[in-house]
Each structure stands twice: as C-alpha cells, then as structure tokens.
mmCIF file of C-alpha atoms in Angstrom:
data_model
loop_
_atom_site.group_PDB
_atom_site.id
_atom_site.type_symbol
_atom_site.label_atom_id
_atom_site.label_comp_id
_atom_site.label_asym_id
_atom_site.label_seq_id
_atom_site.Cartn_x
_atom_site.Cartn_y
_atom_site.Cartn_z
ATOM 1 C CA MET A 1 -14.116 14.260 -12.323
ATOM 2 C CA ASP A 2 -17.158 13.501 -10.184
ATOM 3 C CA PRO A 3 -16.377 10.257 -8.319
ATOM 4 C CA LEU A 4 -19.986 9.080 -8.705
ATOM 5 C CA TRP A 5 -22.096 8.516 -11.828
ATOM 6 C CA THR A 6 -25.739 7.672 -11.118
ATOM 7 C CA ALA A 7 -28.345 5.761 -13.161
ATOM 8 C CA PRO A 8 -31.994 4.929 -12.333
ATOM 9 C CA ILE A 9 -31.720 1.173 -12.984
ATOM 10 C CA ALA A 10 -34.109 -0.729 -10.693
ATOM 11 C CA ALA A 11 -34.016 -4.362 -11.916
ATOM 12 C CA TRP A 12 -31.072 -6.726 -12.383
ATOM 13 C CA ASP A 13 -32.188 -7.908 -15.813
ATOM 14 C CA ALA A 14 -33.782 -4.657 -17.016
ATOM 15 C CA PRO A 15 -32.935 -3.441 -20.546
ATOM 16 C CA VAL A 16 -30.523 -0.499 -20.554
ATOM 17 C CA ASP A 17 -30.932 2.044 -23.342
ATOM 18 C CA PRO A 18 -27.840 2.761 -25.499
ATOM 19 C CA PRO A 19 -27.258 6.351 -24.228
ATOM 20 C CA THR A 20 -27.263 5.151 -20.604
ATOM 21 C CA ALA A 21 -24.984 2.211 -21.420
ATOM 22 C CA SER A 22 -22.571 4.500 -23.266
ATOM 23 C CA ALA A 23 -22.436 7.005 -20.414
ATOM 24 C CA ALA A 24 -22.004 4.223 -17.843
ATOM 25 C CA LEU A 25 -19.085 2.748 -19.796
ATOM 26 C CA THR A 26 -17.368 6.101 -20.225
ATOM 27 C CA SER A 27 -17.734 6.909 -16.525
ATOM 28 C CA LEU A 28 -16.609 3.467 -15.378
ATOM 29 C CA GLU A 29 -13.472 3.472 -17.531
ATOM 30 C CA ALA A 30 -12.651 7.027 -16.456
ATOM 31 C CA GLY A 31 -12.501 5.830 -12.846
ATOM 32 C CA ALA A 32 -15.928 6.779 -11.498
ATOM 33 C CA VAL A 33 -18.147 4.597 -9.335
ATOM 34 C CA VAL A 34 -21.354 3.709 -11.193
ATOM 35 C CA PHE A 35 -24.094 4.152 -8.574
ATOM 36 C CA LEU A 36 -27.509 2.495 -8.879
ATOM 37 C CA PRO A 37 -29.502 3.778 -5.878
ATOM 38 C CA ALA A 38 -32.732 1.976 -6.817
ATOM 39 C CA LEU A 39 -31.209 -1.443 -7.503
ATOM 40 C CA ALA A 40 -31.748 -3.665 -4.443
ATOM 41 C CA PHE A 41 -31.206 -7.353 -3.834
ATOM 42 C CA GLN A 42 -33.945 -9.027 -1.801
ATOM 43 C CA PRO A 43 -32.943 -11.940 0.443
ATOM 44 C CA LEU A 44 -35.663 -14.529 0.945
ATOM 45 C CA PRO A 45 -37.394 -14.744 4.348
ATOM 46 C CA ALA A 46 -35.726 -18.113 4.981
ATOM 47 C CA GLU A 47 -32.302 -16.495 4.471
ATOM 48 C CA THR A 48 -32.587 -13.899 7.229
ATOM 49 C CA ASP A 49 -30.929 -16.186 9.795
ATOM 50 C CA LEU A 50 -27.759 -15.987 7.683
ATOM 51 C CA PHE A 51 -27.421 -12.312 8.613
ATOM 52 C CA SER A 52 -24.960 -12.737 11.455
ATOM 53 C CA PRO A 53 -21.155 -12.541 11.627
ATOM 54 C CA VAL A 54 -21.103 -15.877 13.451
ATOM 55 C CA ILE A 55 -21.435 -17.674 10.099
ATOM 56 C CA LEU A 56 -17.863 -16.604 9.258
ATOM 57 C CA GLY A 57 -15.720 -18.143 11.941
ATOM 58 C CA THR A 58 -12.308 -16.479 11.477
ATOM 59 C CA ALA A 59 -12.883 -15.346 7.866
ATOM 60 C CA LYS A 60 -13.955 -11.829 6.907
ATOM 61 C CA ASN A 61 -16.426 -13.000 4.266
ATOM 62 C CA ALA A 62 -18.184 -16.077 2.945
ATOM 63 C CA SER A 63 -17.178 -16.810 -0.643
ATOM 64 C CA PHE A 64 -18.840 -18.605 -3.541
ATOM 65 C CA ASP A 65 -17.202 -19.846 -6.741
ATOM 66 C CA PRO A 66 -19.772 -19.755 -9.581
ATOM 67 C CA ALA A 67 -17.699 -22.173 -11.684
ATOM 68 C CA SER A 68 -17.508 -24.972 -9.123
ATOM 69 C CA GLY A 69 -20.314 -24.071 -6.723
ATOM 70 C CA ARG A 70 -17.809 -24.234 -3.871
ATOM 71 C CA LEU A 71 -18.639 -22.313 -0.689
ATOM 72 C CA GLY A 72 -15.842 -21.106 1.565
ATOM 73 C CA GLY A 73 -15.120 -18.941 4.593
ATOM 74 C CA THR A 74 -18.166 -20.063 6.541
ATOM 75 C CA THR A 75 -18.941 -22.271 9.524
ATOM 76 C CA THR A 76 -22.411 -23.138 8.193
ATOM 77 C CA THR A 77 -23.159 -26.747 7.281
ATOM 78 C CA GLY A 78 -26.046 -28.753 5.897
ATOM 79 C CA VAL A 79 -29.260 -26.832 5.253
ATOM 80 C CA GLU A 80 -27.772 -23.502 6.368
ATOM 81 C CA ALA A 81 -24.809 -23.874 3.995
ATOM 82 C CA ALA A 82 -27.193 -24.722 1.159
ATOM 83 C CA LYS A 83 -29.228 -21.566 1.885
ATOM 84 C CA LEU A 84 -26.078 -19.437 1.954
ATOM 85 C CA ARG A 85 -24.862 -20.931 -1.319
ATOM 86 C CA GLU A 86 -28.240 -20.304 -2.945
ATOM 87 C CA MET A 87 -28.400 -16.682 -1.772
ATOM 88 C CA ILE A 88 -24.913 -15.778 -3.017
ATOM 89 C CA ALA A 89 -25.450 -17.725 -6.262
ATOM 90 C CA ARG A 90 -28.687 -15.836 -6.921
ATOM 91 C CA PHE A 91 -26.897 -12.536 -6.376
ATOM 92 C CA SER A 92 -24.020 -13.664 -8.607
ATOM 93 C CA THR A 93 -26.441 -14.452 -11.432
ATOM 94 C CA GLY A 94 -28.126 -11.054 -11.036
ATOM 95 C CA ALA A 95 -24.785 -9.226 -11.033
ATOM 96 C CA ALA A 96 -23.757 -11.029 -14.234
ATOM 97 C CA ALA A 97 -27.048 -10.038 -15.881
ATOM 98 C CA LEU A 98 -26.508 -6.429 -14.816
ATOM 99 C CA VAL A 99 -22.979 -6.244 -16.240
ATOM 100 C CA ASP A 100 -24.170 -7.869 -19.479
ATOM 101 C CA ARG A 101 -26.842 -5.194 -19.950
ATOM 102 C CA ILE A 102 -25.177 -2.043 -18.661
ATOM 103 C CA PHE A 103 -21.807 -2.751 -20.334
ATOM 104 C CA PRO A 104 -22.705 -4.519 -23.602
ATOM 105 C CA ARG A 105 -19.199 -3.857 -24.962
ATOM 106 C CA TYR A 106 -17.893 -6.415 -22.457
ATOM 107 C CA ARG A 107 -20.470 -9.072 -23.365
ATOM 108 C CA GLY A 108 -18.857 -12.470 -23.862
ATOM 109 C CA LEU A 109 -15.447 -11.136 -22.798
ATOM 110 C CA VAL A 110 -15.855 -10.666 -19.048
ATOM 111 C CA MET A 111 -15.163 -13.630 -16.753
ATOM 112 C CA ARG A 112 -17.246 -14.152 -13.623
ATOM 113 C CA ALA A 113 -14.969 -14.843 -10.648
ATOM 114 C CA ARG A 114 -15.842 -15.262 -6.977
ATOM 115 C CA ALA A 115 -18.783 -13.725 -5.165
ATOM 116 C CA SER A 116 -18.962 -13.042 -1.440
ATOM 117 C CA PHE A 117 -21.270 -12.194 1.429
ATOM 118 C CA ARG A 118 -19.791 -9.873 4.046
ATOM 119 C CA PRO A 119 -21.872 -9.858 7.256
ATOM 120 C CA ALA A 120 -19.164 -8.473 9.559
ATOM 121 C CA GLU A 121 -18.997 -4.816 10.622
ATOM 122 C CA ILE A 122 -16.036 -3.026 9.030
ATOM 123 C CA ALA A 123 -15.508 -0.288 11.609
ATOM 124 C CA GLY A 124 -13.421 -1.373 14.569
ATOM 125 C CA ARG A 125 -12.264 -4.655 13.052
ATOM 126 C CA LYS A 126 -8.795 -5.471 14.380
ATOM 127 C CA THR A 127 -6.333 -6.384 11.654
ATOM 128 C CA THR A 128 -2.920 -5.541 10.232
ATOM 129 C CA TRP A 129 -2.401 -2.387 8.167
ATOM 130 C CA ARG A 130 -1.969 -4.528 5.051
ATOM 131 C CA LYS A 131 -5.410 -6.106 5.506
ATOM 132 C CA ASP A 132 -7.088 -2.944 6.800
ATOM 133 C CA ASP A 133 -9.679 -2.018 4.187
ATOM 134 C CA THR A 134 -10.478 1.256 5.957
ATOM 135 C CA ARG A 135 -7.217 2.560 4.436
ATOM 136 C CA LEU A 136 -7.251 3.858 0.843
ATOM 137 C CA HIS A 137 -6.021 1.224 -1.599
ATOM 138 C CA VAL A 138 -6.487 -0.297 -5.033
ATOM 139 C CA ASP A 139 -7.287 -3.991 -5.325
ATOM 140 C CA SER A 140 -4.696 -6.606 -6.213
ATOM 141 C CA PHE A 141 -4.825 -10.352 -5.566
ATOM 142 C CA PRO A 142 -1.758 -11.872 -3.856
ATOM 143 C CA ALA A 143 -2.550 -15.519 -4.628
ATOM 144 C CA THR A 144 -4.463 -15.213 -7.924
ATOM 145 C CA PRO A 145 -2.586 -12.935 -10.354
ATOM 146 C CA THR A 146 -4.739 -11.205 -12.967
ATOM 147 C CA GLY A 147 -2.018 -10.943 -15.621
ATOM 148 C CA GLY A 148 -3.164 -7.411 -16.350
ATOM 149 C CA ARG A 149 -6.889 -8.103 -16.505
ATOM 150 C CA ARG A 150 -9.189 -5.524 -14.937
ATOM 151 C CA ILE A 151 -10.923 -6.157 -11.604
ATOM 152 C CA LEU A 152 -14.572 -5.155 -12.003
ATOM 153 C CA ARG A 153 -16.792 -5.451 -8.947
ATOM 154 C CA VAL A 154 -20.519 -5.176 -8.258
ATOM 155 C CA PHE A 155 -21.489 -4.350 -4.643
ATOM 156 C CA THR A 156 -24.917 -4.327 -3.002
ATOM 157 C CA ASN A 157 -25.757 -3.117 0.487
ATOM 158 C CA VAL A 158 -28.239 -5.605 1.987
ATOM 159 C CA ASN A 159 -28.181 -4.232 5.536
ATOM 160 C CA PRO A 160 -31.545 -5.212 7.112
ATOM 161 C CA ASP A 161 -31.403 -2.293 9.571
ATOM 162 C CA GLY A 162 -31.145 0.355 6.852
ATOM 163 C CA ARG A 163 -27.520 1.325 7.617
ATOM 164 C CA ALA A 164 -25.405 2.819 4.859
ATOM 165 C CA ARG A 165 -22.026 1.490 3.783
ATOM 166 C CA ALA A 166 -19.487 4.314 4.062
ATOM 167 C CA TRP A 167 -16.584 4.597 1.620
ATOM 168 C CA ARG A 168 -13.803 7.031 0.907
ATOM 169 C CA VAL A 169 -12.814 7.355 -2.760
ATOM 170 C CA GLY A 170 -9.407 8.785 -3.595
ATOM 171 C CA ASP A 171 -7.537 10.452 -6.423
ATOM 172 C CA ASP A 172 -7.256 9.452 -10.081
ATOM 173 C CA PHE A 173 -5.214 6.256 -10.625
ATOM 174 C CA ASP A 174 -2.625 8.000 -12.776
ATOM 175 C CA ALA A 175 -1.955 10.531 -10.001
ATOM 176 C CA VAL A 176 -1.736 7.825 -7.328
ATOM 177 C CA ALA A 177 0.552 5.619 -9.435
ATOM 178 C CA ARG A 178 2.892 8.542 -10.123
ATOM 179 C CA THR A 179 2.959 9.437 -6.421
ATOM 180 C CA PHE A 180 4.355 5.988 -5.594
ATOM 181 C CA GLY A 181 5.979 5.142 -8.943
ATOM 182 C CA GLU A 182 9.597 5.476 -7.809
ATOM 183 C CA ARG A 183 8.915 3.162 -4.851
ATOM 184 C CA LEU A 184 7.605 0.348 -7.076
ATOM 185 C CA ARG A 185 10.386 -2.136 -7.845
ATOM 186 C CA VAL A 186 10.388 -4.495 -10.815
ATOM 187 C CA PRO A 187 10.849 -8.036 -9.412
ATOM 188 C CA LEU A 188 13.763 -10.287 -10.294
ATOM 189 C CA PRO A 189 13.373 -12.239 -13.559
ATOM 190 C CA GLY A 190 11.780 -15.620 -12.963
ATOM 191 C CA SER A 191 10.484 -14.788 -9.483
ATOM 192 C CA GLY A 192 6.864 -14.878 -10.620
ATOM 193 C CA HIS A 193 7.240 -18.429 -11.964
ATOM 194 C CA LEU A 194 9.037 -19.496 -8.782
ATOM 195 C CA LEU A 195 6.070 -18.315 -6.685
ATOM 196 C CA ALA A 196 3.761 -20.511 -8.769
ATOM 197 C CA LEU A 197 6.159 -23.467 -8.502
ATOM 198 C CA LEU A 198 6.167 -23.074 -4.713
ATOM 199 C CA ARG A 199 2.339 -22.767 -4.794
ATOM 200 C CA VAL A 200 2.418 -19.335 -3.224
ATOM 201 C CA THR A 201 0.336 -18.215 -6.207
ATOM 202 C CA LYS A 202 -2.084 -20.167 -8.385
ATOM 203 C CA SER A 203 -0.358 -18.999 -11.577
ATOM 204 C CA PRO A 204 2.877 -17.119 -12.338
ATOM 205 C CA ARG A 205 2.832 -13.578 -10.957
ATOM 206 C CA SER A 206 3.443 -11.071 -13.759
ATOM 207 C CA VAL A 207 5.555 -7.960 -13.305
ATOM 208 C CA TYR A 208 2.297 -6.008 -13.439
ATOM 209 C CA ASP A 209 0.783 -8.018 -10.570
ATOM 210 C CA ALA A 210 3.939 -7.544 -8.498
ATOM 211 C CA LEU A 211 3.813 -3.777 -8.993
ATOM 212 C CA MET A 212 0.111 -3.608 -8.179
ATOM 213 C CA LEU A 213 0.670 -5.521 -4.937
ATOM 214 C CA GLN A 214 3.425 -3.068 -4.047
ATOM 215 C CA LEU A 215 1.160 -0.122 -4.876
ATOM 216 C CA HIS A 216 -1.581 -1.578 -2.649
ATOM 217 C CA ASP A 217 0.898 -1.850 0.217
ATOM 218 C CA ARG A 218 2.628 1.511 -0.315
ATOM 219 C CA MET A 219 -0.748 3.259 -0.253
ATOM 220 C CA LYS A 220 -1.933 1.537 2.908
ATOM 221 C CA GLU A 221 1.264 2.001 4.904
ATOM 222 C CA ASP A 222 1.668 5.715 4.107
ATOM 223 C CA ASP A 223 -0.098 7.638 6.888
ATOM 224 C CA ALA A 224 0.481 11.031 5.240
ATOM 225 C CA PHE A 225 -1.071 9.784 1.996
ATOM 226 C CA GLN A 226 -4.081 8.435 3.903
ATOM 227 C CA ARG A 227 -4.619 11.793 5.628
ATOM 228 C CA GLU A 228 -3.711 14.295 2.929
ATOM 229 C CA SER A 229 -4.442 12.832 -0.509
ATOM 230 C CA PRO A 230 -7.575 14.085 -2.336
ATOM 231 C CA GLN A 231 -10.604 12.019 -1.341
ATOM 232 C CA HIS A 232 -14.389 12.046 -1.144
ATOM 233 C CA ALA A 233 -16.699 10.469 1.440
ATOM 234 C CA LEU A 234 -19.513 8.419 -0.121
ATOM 235 C CA ASP A 235 -22.414 6.693 1.624
ATOM 236 C CA PHE A 236 -24.165 3.824 -0.182
ATOM 237 C CA PRO A 237 -27.636 3.362 1.364
ATOM 238 C CA ALA A 238 -29.158 -0.001 2.177
ATOM 239 C CA GLY A 239 -30.916 -1.295 -0.923
ATOM 240 C CA SER A 240 -28.454 0.290 -3.354
ATOM 241 C CA THR A 241 -25.848 -1.135 -5.736
ATOM 242 C CA TRP A 242 -22.591 0.263 -7.091
ATOM 243 C CA VAL A 243 -20.043 -0.884 -9.667
ATOM 244 C CA ALA A 244 -16.375 0.030 -10.016
ATOM 245 C CA PHE A 245 -13.034 -1.038 -11.406
ATOM 246 C CA THR A 246 -11.499 -1.507 -7.970
ATOM 247 C CA ASP A 247 -7.990 -1.943 -9.391
ATOM 248 C CA GLN A 248 -8.336 1.669 -10.582
ATOM 249 C CA VAL A 249 -10.572 3.405 -8.029
ATOM 250 C CA SER A 250 -8.707 4.218 -4.799
ATOM 251 C CA HIS A 251 -11.191 3.231 -2.135
ATOM 252 C CA ALA A 252 -11.568 2.536 1.563
ATOM 253 C CA ALA A 253 -14.570 0.921 3.245
ATOM 254 C CA MET A 254 -15.006 2.819 6.517
ATOM 255 C CA SER A 255 -18.109 1.313 8.079
ATOM 256 C CA GLY A 256 -21.072 -0.874 7.278
ATOM 257 C CA GLN A 257 -22.322 -4.421 7.698
ATOM 258 C CA TYR A 258 -23.992 -6.918 5.354
ATOM 259 C CA GLN A 259 -22.855 -6.599 1.750
ATOM 260 C CA LEU A 260 -22.889 -8.845 -1.293
ATOM 261 C CA GLU A 261 -20.102 -8.532 -3.857
ATOM 262 C CA GLN A 262 -19.348 -10.107 -7.236
ATOM 263 C CA THR A 263 -15.942 -9.929 -8.934
ATOM 264 C CA PHE A 264 -15.390 -10.038 -12.695
ATOM 265 C CA LEU A 265 -12.133 -10.092 -14.675
ATOM 266 C CA LEU A 266 -11.881 -8.251 -17.988
ATOM 267 C CA PRO A 267 -9.084 -8.243 -20.598
ATOM 268 C CA VAL A 268 -7.648 -4.776 -21.110
ATOM 269 C CA ASP A 269 -8.171 -4.945 -24.883
ATOM 270 C CA ALA A 270 -11.926 -5.344 -24.283
ATOM 271 C CA MET A 271 -12.064 -1.779 -22.964
ATOM 272 C CA ALA A 272 -13.202 1.160 -25.066
ATOM 273 C CA GLN A 273 -10.219 3.137 -23.679
ATOM 274 C CA PRO A 274 -7.428 0.661 -22.804
ATOM 275 C CA ASP A 275 -4.992 3.510 -22.095
ATOM 276 C CA ARG A 276 -6.979 4.263 -18.926
ATOM 277 C CA SER A 277 -6.220 0.814 -17.482
ATOM 278 C CA PRO A 278 -3.724 0.444 -14.615
ATOM 279 C CA LEU A 279 -1.663 -1.842 -16.865
ATOM 280 C CA LYS A 280 -1.142 0.803 -19.559
ATOM 281 C CA ILE A 281 -0.559 3.579 -17.009
ATOM 282 C CA LEU A 282 2.070 1.561 -15.136
ATOM 283 C CA GLU A 283 3.717 0.549 -18.422
ATOM 284 C CA THR A 284 4.004 4.245 -19.295
ATOM 285 C CA ILE A 285 5.460 5.075 -15.883
ATOM 286 C CA LYS A 286 7.953 2.218 -15.987
ATOM 287 C CA GLY A 287 8.720 2.528 -19.710
ATOM 288 C CA ARG A 288 8.385 -1.191 -20.414
ATOM 289 C CA ARG A 289 5.885 -3.975 -20.958
ATOM 290 C CA LEU A 290 4.641 -5.539 -17.745
ATOM 291 C CA VAL A 291 2.867 -8.717 -18.982
#
C-alpha cells in the first residue's frame, strides 16, 4: 500500500465531496497518511514572536486542552501566554472542522483531546531511547490510557523558513505487531487499577494499553528493527497538513521545527473497518479480549 494518500483540500472548513471523503476514510483506516499539501495554517503577525524554542522551558511542546482552556509546557505568561493559547485554540478549532468534513462517518463520535505547538528542532535533540521520536514507533499514552480508542492526529507544518518536516513511515501495523507479538506480555490481573489508585495513570490501564506501551518500547529499543524494517522517507513541506492514526502508522519524526498538532480519540466501533484497528489485531494475536 502507498503510505501516502493525497487530496487537494485547501481550507479547514471547506466542503468535501462524498467520493473524496470515502477515499480518505478507506486510506486512513488502511494505515495510510492522508496528505493535504495545500492546507496551511496562517499564524497572525502578532504571533510570530511565539516562534522560538525558548517558550518551552524544559518541555518538548506547549499543550492546550480544548475542554478546559488550560495551557501547559510553556514559560510564557500574561499577554504572551494569551497569544499562544489563542493560536493553538484557533488551530484546534480548524482541525476539528477538517475532521468533521473529511471523515463524516466519525461526526459526533470523535473526541477532541489535547493540541500542541512544537517549536523545537527534532534533529539532534538529546533524550532517552524511549522518548526519542526519531525512532520508528506507534503512539501510546503512558498516563492517559485510551481503553482501545483510536489515536487520530492532525499535523500542520508552520515553519516560517519554509523547512520541511521529515518523517519515516514503517510497515503495516499487523506485520509490526506480529514481529513483536511474542515479546508482549499480558500484565497481572488488577495491575491496571492499581496504577490508577497510585495516580500513575489518570484511569485504569487496560490490557490493550499495556500491550501498546510495550510495543512502543520494543520497537524503539530494537536497533535491527529500526535499520532493517520496511520504511519510507516522507517530507511534509511548510504550509502542508497531514492526518494519520498514529497508533497504527509506524512513524518517526526525523527533523523539522515548528509544528501544530491536534489529537482526537475515536471508539473502534465508529470505524468503517474495525478489524483494521490495533485493538482487534492485538486481540487476534493474543487470542483474547483486551478491554
């Protein structure tokens, strides 16, 4: 399968014709990245002073919670914090409008989670292998279990210098999960509830979430897998947008600076093809229910 499916959508709230929406849904659920090369997000002139890594302090991104309006991960205060909140909130609203139009099947079922602004350069960032996003991985949240829900993300490259954001995209999820399947251990009964009781997680960690965290780690720590597994290099130009199920698409962000991102959570039964979800694939591999 081609790792990239492209559509000429150029406005966040533009109508999407049914054939395009159908093809986008099929490609997304099959594990492709939906690429929108003409869809740009325009920061306001007053927001250009936010384009510096110094706004982060020790964090790797500034986050925004659409439900509460809370801003995190930033050293900005006062007027600058208000500008940052407004910029990410405006992007979050546009990303929600895009998902509503390009994936009408998910309308009313998808939950908008956190958005972020990532002004730091990826290449050369010093970190541990577990947190190194230049290594192929699938997304899983250590502190906020999804309970099997899909992780759908909208990304936009807002680099003011015209630099692309470079990714690697890996093999089909089924192939990756089977590569590491025997190394994924079902946790002890009750351990997920204990983690919530100890406030390690915000809700009980399901067996599925535990296995996805293990898969994330097994992928990142395996040097041979990183070198030798099937993968494609993709460059996303400044002024472009892309959408993917990042719990399914093996991906690594190799270089780039200045990106906006919005996360959505989707119930598996909202999908047109639920059997393509990581939950159903891992349940088949393990021969048991995982949530």
